[in-house]
């Protein structure tokens, strides 16, 4: 209960501070999208997960088709316990290979790892996906709103025998321009690896409270009996 109260207080604070900035969604929940940032744009996100942990991720558009970023995980950030920080082993990267065409999706690939050293790996991906991914994103018009479908492959290139190979599927259903339902299945194994990962179904809502502000509330691994709750706040600014 105290952890939930701390999360809500931090969320309220960040909503007030970053209300005047612009933001793009780079993921559904865990599943990446093929979209990148415009050249010179900086996006910052705060992913608040179980027990008061936070993953901060800064992503910067090197060009309209290439972004780089740095994820920084802080366990117990909103807690009375000491903070444990996972230093990223490599920058996050995403390259958009093609743009949207009339009947074809947009394709991209990238790498993301908020977990740092191996002893901090977790089977339950409350901090996001880990590894090299290839993704396709296709806009779909439903109920006069632009929704989308996403799908791709994820491979743990750092330790394939441990992390394995999996696929992910997901999408966004737009109820209005400002309210979206996001859903995804991730970790669907093609090769489980020694960690023996299992698929996870995640569900959430994303709210565009202003052009500048993106708030997501999500549930990770709905069918495990004890799903994790995630709050994500993202904002951005054009540097040049």
mmCIF file of C-alpha atoms in Angstrom:
data_model
loop_
_atom_site.group_PDB
_atom_site.id
_atom_site.type_symbol
_atom_site.label_atom_id
_atom_site.label_comp_id
_atom_site.label_asym_id
_atom_site.label_seq_id
_atom_site.Cartn_x
_atom_site.Cartn_y
_atom_site.Cartn_z
ATOM 1 C CA UNK A 1 0.000 0.000 0.000
ATOM 2 C CA UNK A 2 2.794 2.416 0.867
ATOM 3 C CA UNK A 3 4.537 1.588 -2.437
ATOM 4 C CA UNK A 4 1.357 2.454 -4.377
ATOM 5 C CA UNK A 5 1.028 5.764 -2.497
ATOM 6 C CA UNK A 6 4.662 6.634 -3.258
ATOM 7 C CA UNK A 7 4.160 5.811 -6.937
ATOM 8 C CA UNK A 8 1.053 8.011 -7.142
ATOM 9 C CA UNK A 9 2.826 10.930 -5.442
ATOM 10 C CA UNK A 10 5.773 10.713 -7.834
ATOM 11 C CA UNK A 11 3.427 10.377 -10.815
ATOM 12 C CA UNK A 12 1.514 13.504 -9.784
ATOM 13 C CA UNK A 13 4.744 15.447 -9.374
ATOM 14 C CA UNK A 14 6.062 14.438 -12.786
ATOM 15 C CA UNK A 15 2.732 15.249 -14.427
ATOM 16 C CA UNK A 16 2.922 18.813 -13.120
ATOM 17 C CA UNK A 17 6.595 19.364 -13.937
ATOM 18 C CA UNK A 18 6.556 18.017 -17.495
ATOM 19 C CA UNK A 19 3.114 19.136 -18.645
ATOM 20 C CA UNK A 20 4.472 21.622 -21.206
ATOM 21 C CA UNK A 21 6.676 19.284 -23.246
ATOM 22 C CA UNK A 22 6.119 17.085 -26.328
ATOM 23 C CA UNK A 23 6.354 13.296 -26.388
ATOM 24 C CA UNK A 24 6.237 10.283 -28.700
ATOM 25 C CA UNK A 25 5.526 6.695 -27.589
ATOM 26 C CA UNK A 26 8.454 4.425 -28.503
ATOM 27 C CA UNK A 27 6.931 1.212 -27.085
ATOM 28 C CA UNK A 28 3.505 -0.294 -26.491
ATOM 29 C CA UNK A 29 4.288 -1.526 -22.962
ATOM 30 C CA UNK A 30 7.329 -3.760 -23.317
ATOM 31 C CA UNK A 31 7.025 -4.369 -27.053
ATOM 32 C CA UNK A 32 8.998 -1.864 -29.176
ATOM 33 C CA UNK A 33 7.556 0.035 -32.123
ATOM 34 C CA UNK A 34 9.429 0.722 -35.344
ATOM 35 C CA UNK A 35 9.078 4.498 -34.997
ATOM 36 C CA UNK A 36 12.082 6.659 -34.153
ATOM 37 C CA UNK A 37 12.410 10.316 -33.120
ATOM 38 C CA UNK A 38 12.848 13.347 -35.321
ATOM 39 C CA UNK A 39 16.403 14.618 -35.602
ATOM 40 C CA UNK A 40 17.398 16.650 -32.562
ATOM 41 C CA UNK A 41 14.527 15.496 -30.333
ATOM 42 C CA UNK A 42 15.156 14.172 -26.828
ATOM 43 C CA UNK A 43 12.640 11.895 -25.085
ATOM 44 C CA UNK A 44 12.830 11.039 -21.393
ATOM 45 C CA UNK A 45 10.660 8.387 -19.769
ATOM 46 C CA UNK A 46 10.180 7.201 -16.201
ATOM 47 C CA UNK A 47 8.938 3.634 -15.803
ATOM 48 C CA UNK A 48 7.815 2.998 -12.212
ATOM 49 C CA UNK A 49 7.589 -0.706 -11.361
ATOM 50 C CA UNK A 50 7.130 -3.022 -8.360
ATOM 51 C CA UNK A 51 8.560 -2.068 -4.957
ATOM 52 C CA UNK A 52 9.274 1.531 -5.939
ATOM 53 C CA UNK A 53 11.795 0.872 -8.715
ATOM 54 C CA UNK A 54 12.304 3.269 -11.633
ATOM 55 C CA UNK A 55 13.829 2.789 -15.071
ATOM 56 C CA UNK A 56 14.798 6.147 -16.579
ATOM 57 C CA UNK A 57 15.437 6.092 -20.311
ATOM 58 C CA UNK A 58 16.728 8.982 -22.363
ATOM 59 C CA UNK A 59 16.453 8.606 -26.149
ATOM 60 C CA UNK A 60 17.838 11.065 -28.694
ATOM 61 C CA UNK A 61 17.177 11.336 -32.428
ATOM 62 C CA UNK A 62 20.500 11.350 -34.275
ATOM 63 C CA UNK A 63 18.528 11.548 -37.512
ATOM 64 C CA UNK A 64 14.912 10.995 -38.498
ATOM 65 C CA UNK A 65 15.630 7.256 -38.782
ATOM 66 C CA UNK A 66 18.174 6.611 -35.997
ATOM 67 C CA UNK A 67 17.876 7.052 -32.243
ATOM 68 C CA UNK A 68 20.231 6.187 -29.398
ATOM 69 C CA UNK A 69 19.515 6.106 -25.694
ATOM 70 C CA UNK A 70 20.686 5.243 -22.204
ATOM 71 C CA UNK A 71 18.484 3.195 -19.837
ATOM 72 C CA UNK A 72 19.255 3.509 -16.121
ATOM 73 C CA UNK A 73 17.545 1.212 -13.624
ATOM 74 C CA UNK A 74 17.198 2.163 -9.946
ATOM 75 C CA UNK A 75 15.698 -0.488 -7.690
ATOM 76 C CA UNK A 76 14.056 0.802 -4.479
ATOM 77 C CA UNK A 77 14.125 4.389 -5.784
ATOM 78 C CA UNK A 78 10.815 5.121 -4.012
ATOM 79 C CA UNK A 79 11.538 3.197 -0.838
ATOM 80 C CA UNK A 80 13.171 3.323 2.575
ATOM 81 C CA UNK A 81 15.741 0.777 1.388
ATOM 82 C CA UNK A 82 19.046 1.627 -0.273
ATOM 83 C CA UNK A 83 18.946 2.236 -4.032
ATOM 84 C CA UNK A 84 20.511 -0.398 -6.289
ATOM 85 C CA UNK A 85 21.592 0.911 -9.681
ATOM 86 C CA UNK A 86 22.171 -1.244 -12.767
ATOM 87 C CA UNK A 87 24.763 0.365 -15.027
ATOM 88 C CA UNK A 88 23.836 -0.218 -18.702
ATOM 89 C CA UNK A 89 26.291 -2.410 -20.580
ATOM 90 C CA UNK A 90 25.522 -0.775 -23.925
ATOM 91 C CA UNK A 91 23.509 2.135 -25.296
ATOM 92 C CA UNK A 92 20.021 1.433 -26.585
ATOM 93 C CA UNK A 93 19.662 1.808 -30.351
ATOM 94 C CA UNK A 94 16.876 1.818 -32.924
ATOM 95 C CA UNK A 95 17.113 2.174 -36.697
ATOM 96 C CA UNK A 96 14.027 2.621 -38.847
ATOM 97 C CA UNK A 97 14.670 0.869 -42.156
ATOM 98 C CA UNK A 98 11.507 1.824 -44.058
ATOM 99 C CA UNK A 99 8.673 4.284 -43.673
ATOM 100 C CA UNK A 100 4.965 3.547 -43.869
ATOM 101 C CA UNK A 101 3.534 2.790 -47.283
ATOM 102 C CA UNK A 102 -0.058 2.388 -48.353
ATOM 103 C CA UNK A 103 -0.318 -1.353 -47.689
ATOM 104 C CA UNK A 104 3.035 -2.144 -46.090
ATOM 105 C CA UNK A 105 4.228 -1.760 -42.489
ATOM 106 C CA UNK A 106 7.256 0.159 -41.300
ATOM 107 C CA UNK A 107 10.277 -1.955 -40.310
ATOM 108 C CA UNK A 108 13.009 -1.326 -37.776
ATOM 109 C CA UNK A 109 15.541 -3.043 -35.550
ATOM 110 C CA UNK A 110 17.345 -2.142 -32.358
ATOM 111 C CA UNK A 111 18.807 -3.157 -29.029
ATOM 112 C CA UNK A 112 17.592 -2.462 -25.501
ATOM 113 C CA UNK A 113 18.821 -3.643 -22.096
ATOM 114 C CA UNK A 114 17.806 -1.927 -18.835
ATOM 115 C CA UNK A 115 19.044 -4.833 -16.712
ATOM 116 C CA UNK A 116 22.800 -4.259 -16.708
ATOM 117 C CA UNK A 117 24.822 -7.037 -15.128
ATOM 118 C CA UNK A 118 23.651 -10.639 -15.351
ATOM 119 C CA UNK A 119 22.869 -11.008 -11.642
ATOM 120 C CA UNK A 120 20.186 -8.372 -12.096
ATOM 121 C CA UNK A 121 18.349 -10.204 -14.876
ATOM 122 C CA UNK A 122 14.739 -11.063 -14.120
ATOM 123 C CA UNK A 123 12.496 -13.670 -15.665
ATOM 124 C CA UNK A 124 9.502 -11.376 -15.248
ATOM 125 C CA UNK A 125 10.221 -8.434 -17.536
ATOM 126 C CA UNK A 126 8.884 -5.669 -15.304
ATOM 127 C CA UNK A 127 11.618 -3.339 -16.581
ATOM 128 C CA UNK A 128 11.143 -4.011 -20.301
ATOM 129 C CA UNK A 129 12.478 -6.405 -22.921
ATOM 130 C CA UNK A 130 16.171 -7.251 -23.169
ATOM 131 C CA UNK A 131 18.050 -8.012 -26.363
ATOM 132 C CA UNK A 132 18.241 -7.404 -30.103
ATOM 133 C CA UNK A 133 14.874 -7.013 -31.811
ATOM 134 C CA UNK A 134 13.384 -6.736 -35.289
ATOM 135 C CA UNK A 135 9.926 -5.147 -35.424
ATOM 136 C CA UNK A 136 7.213 -4.254 -37.921
ATOM 137 C CA UNK A 137 4.544 -1.617 -37.218
ATOM 138 C CA UNK A 138 1.371 -1.239 -39.310
ATOM 139 C CA UNK A 139 -1.224 1.525 -38.806
ATOM 140 C CA UNK A 140 -4.831 0.322 -38.992
ATOM 141 C CA UNK A 141 -7.916 2.546 -39.189
ATOM 142 C CA UNK A 142 -10.640 1.364 -36.780
ATOM 143 C CA UNK A 143 -13.692 3.341 -35.645
ATOM 144 C CA UNK A 144 -12.363 6.358 -37.563
ATOM 145 C CA UNK A 145 -9.235 6.388 -35.367
ATOM 146 C CA UNK A 146 -5.671 5.346 -36.205
ATOM 147 C CA UNK A 147 -4.817 2.170 -34.314
ATOM 148 C CA UNK A 148 -1.807 -0.064 -35.008
ATOM 149 C CA UNK A 149 -0.429 -3.598 -34.980
ATOM 150 C CA UNK A 150 3.152 -4.545 -34.049
ATOM 151 C CA UNK A 151 5.129 -7.769 -34.211
ATOM 152 C CA UNK A 152 8.675 -9.049 -34.341
ATOM 153 C CA UNK A 153 11.519 -11.170 -32.991
ATOM 154 C CA UNK A 154 13.709 -10.788 -29.897
ATOM 155 C CA UNK A 155 17.054 -12.521 -29.316
ATOM 156 C CA UNK A 156 19.349 -12.328 -26.297
ATOM 157 C CA UNK A 157 22.649 -11.862 -28.109
ATOM 158 C CA UNK A 158 24.613 -11.445 -24.881
ATOM 159 C CA UNK A 159 23.822 -14.977 -23.745
ATOM 160 C CA UNK A 160 21.703 -16.824 -26.301
ATOM 161 C CA UNK A 161 21.889 -20.142 -24.436
ATOM 162 C CA UNK A 162 20.399 -18.464 -21.382
ATOM 163 C CA UNK A 163 18.002 -15.936 -22.891
ATOM 164 C CA UNK A 164 16.833 -17.722 -26.026
ATOM 165 C CA UNK A 165 14.804 -16.522 -29.005
ATOM 166 C CA UNK A 166 11.200 -15.339 -28.894
ATOM 167 C CA UNK A 167 8.550 -13.467 -30.819
ATOM 168 C CA UNK A 168 6.255 -10.664 -29.704
ATOM 169 C CA UNK A 169 2.904 -9.386 -30.945
ATOM 170 C CA UNK A 170 0.849 -6.418 -29.881
ATOM 171 C CA UNK A 171 -1.176 -3.436 -30.839
ATOM 172 C CA UNK A 172 -2.828 -0.174 -29.957
ATOM 173 C CA UNK A 173 -6.586 0.375 -30.104
ATOM 174 C CA UNK A 174 -7.467 4.070 -30.152
ATOM 175 C CA UNK A 175 -10.768 4.878 -28.440
ATOM 176 C CA UNK A 176 -10.102 8.557 -29.141
ATOM 177 C CA UNK A 177 -7.042 10.647 -30.078
ATOM 178 C CA UNK A 178 -6.221 10.896 -26.359
ATOM 179 C CA UNK A 179 -7.095 7.440 -24.964
ATOM 180 C CA UNK A 180 -5.536 4.185 -26.205
ATOM 181 C CA UNK A 181 -5.802 0.572 -25.115
ATOM 182 C CA UNK A 182 -2.466 -1.206 -25.573
ATOM 183 C CA UNK A 183 -2.054 -4.986 -25.510
ATOM 184 C CA UNK A 184 0.799 -7.375 -26.208
ATOM 185 C CA UNK A 185 2.053 -10.922 -25.950
ATOM 186 C CA UNK A 186 5.821 -11.077 -25.420
ATOM 187 C CA UNK A 187 8.363 -13.766 -24.741
ATOM 188 C CA UNK A 188 6.531 -16.275 -26.956
ATOM 189 C CA UNK A 189 9.372 -18.820 -27.164
ATOM 190 C CA UNK A 190 10.938 -20.196 -30.304
ATOM 191 C CA UNK A 191 13.891 -21.307 -28.169
ATOM 192 C CA UNK A 192 13.412 -20.986 -24.407
ATOM 193 C CA UNK A 193 17.031 -20.980 -23.307
ATOM 194 C CA UNK A 194 18.190 -22.178 -19.903
ATOM 195 C CA UNK A 195 16.085 -19.504 -18.148
ATOM 196 C CA UNK A 196 13.041 -21.333 -19.554
ATOM 197 C CA UNK A 197 11.134 -18.101 -20.109
ATOM 198 C CA UNK A 198 7.393 -18.234 -20.638
ATOM 199 C CA UNK A 199 5.123 -15.973 -22.631
ATOM 200 C CA UNK A 200 3.577 -12.983 -20.908
ATOM 201 C CA UNK A 201 0.350 -11.168 -21.789
ATOM 202 C CA UNK A 202 0.358 -7.486 -20.886
ATOM 203 C CA UNK A 203 -2.451 -4.937 -20.991
ATOM 204 C CA UNK A 204 -2.592 -1.226 -20.340
ATOM 205 C CA UNK A 205 -3.995 2.205 -21.092
ATOM 206 C CA UNK A 206 -2.162 5.203 -22.493
ATOM 207 C CA UNK A 207 -3.454 8.721 -21.975
ATOM 208 C CA UNK A 208 -2.375 11.754 -23.981
ATOM 209 C CA UNK A 209 -3.259 14.440 -21.455
ATOM 210 C CA UNK A 210 -1.786 17.123 -23.698
ATOM 211 C CA UNK A 211 0.339 17.187 -26.837
ATOM 212 C CA UNK A 212 3.231 17.265 -24.402
ATOM 213 C CA UNK A 213 2.334 14.523 -21.947
ATOM 214 C CA UNK A 214 2.025 10.739 -22.179
ATOM 215 C CA UNK A 215 0.897 8.660 -19.189
ATOM 216 C CA UNK A 216 0.663 4.857 -19.265
ATOM 217 C CA UNK A 217 -0.812 2.488 -16.677
ATOM 218 C CA UNK A 218 -0.142 -1.186 -17.420
ATOM 219 C CA UNK A 219 -0.309 -4.705 -16.002
ATOM 220 C CA UNK A 220 2.496 -7.171 -16.756
ATOM 221 C CA UNK A 221 1.838 -10.931 -17.018
ATOM 222 C CA UNK A 222 -1.924 -10.834 -16.430
ATOM 223 C CA UNK A 223 -2.366 -14.604 -16.204
ATOM 224 C CA UNK A 224 0.345 -15.323 -13.638
ATOM 225 C CA UNK A 225 -2.022 -14.795 -10.690
ATOM 226 C CA UNK A 226 -0.101 -11.782 -9.405
ATOM 227 C CA UNK A 227 0.436 -9.302 -12.255
ATOM 228 C CA UNK A 228 2.909 -6.468 -11.821
ATOM 229 C CA UNK A 229 1.675 -2.888 -12.054
ATOM 230 C CA UNK A 230 3.593 -0.374 -14.143
ATOM 231 C CA UNK A 231 3.211 3.398 -14.349
ATOM 232 C CA UNK A 232 5.109 5.132 -17.151
ATOM 233 C CA UNK A 233 5.446 8.864 -17.717
ATOM 234 C CA UNK A 234 7.221 10.161 -20.811
ATOM 235 C CA UNK A 235 8.060 13.603 -22.114
ATOM 236 C CA UNK A 236 10.300 15.124 -24.734
ATOM 237 C CA UNK A 237 11.848 18.310 -26.022
ATOM 238 C CA UNK A 238 13.426 19.446 -29.278
ATOM 239 C CA UNK A 239 17.070 20.398 -28.783
ATOM 240 C CA UNK A 240 17.630 21.630 -32.345
#
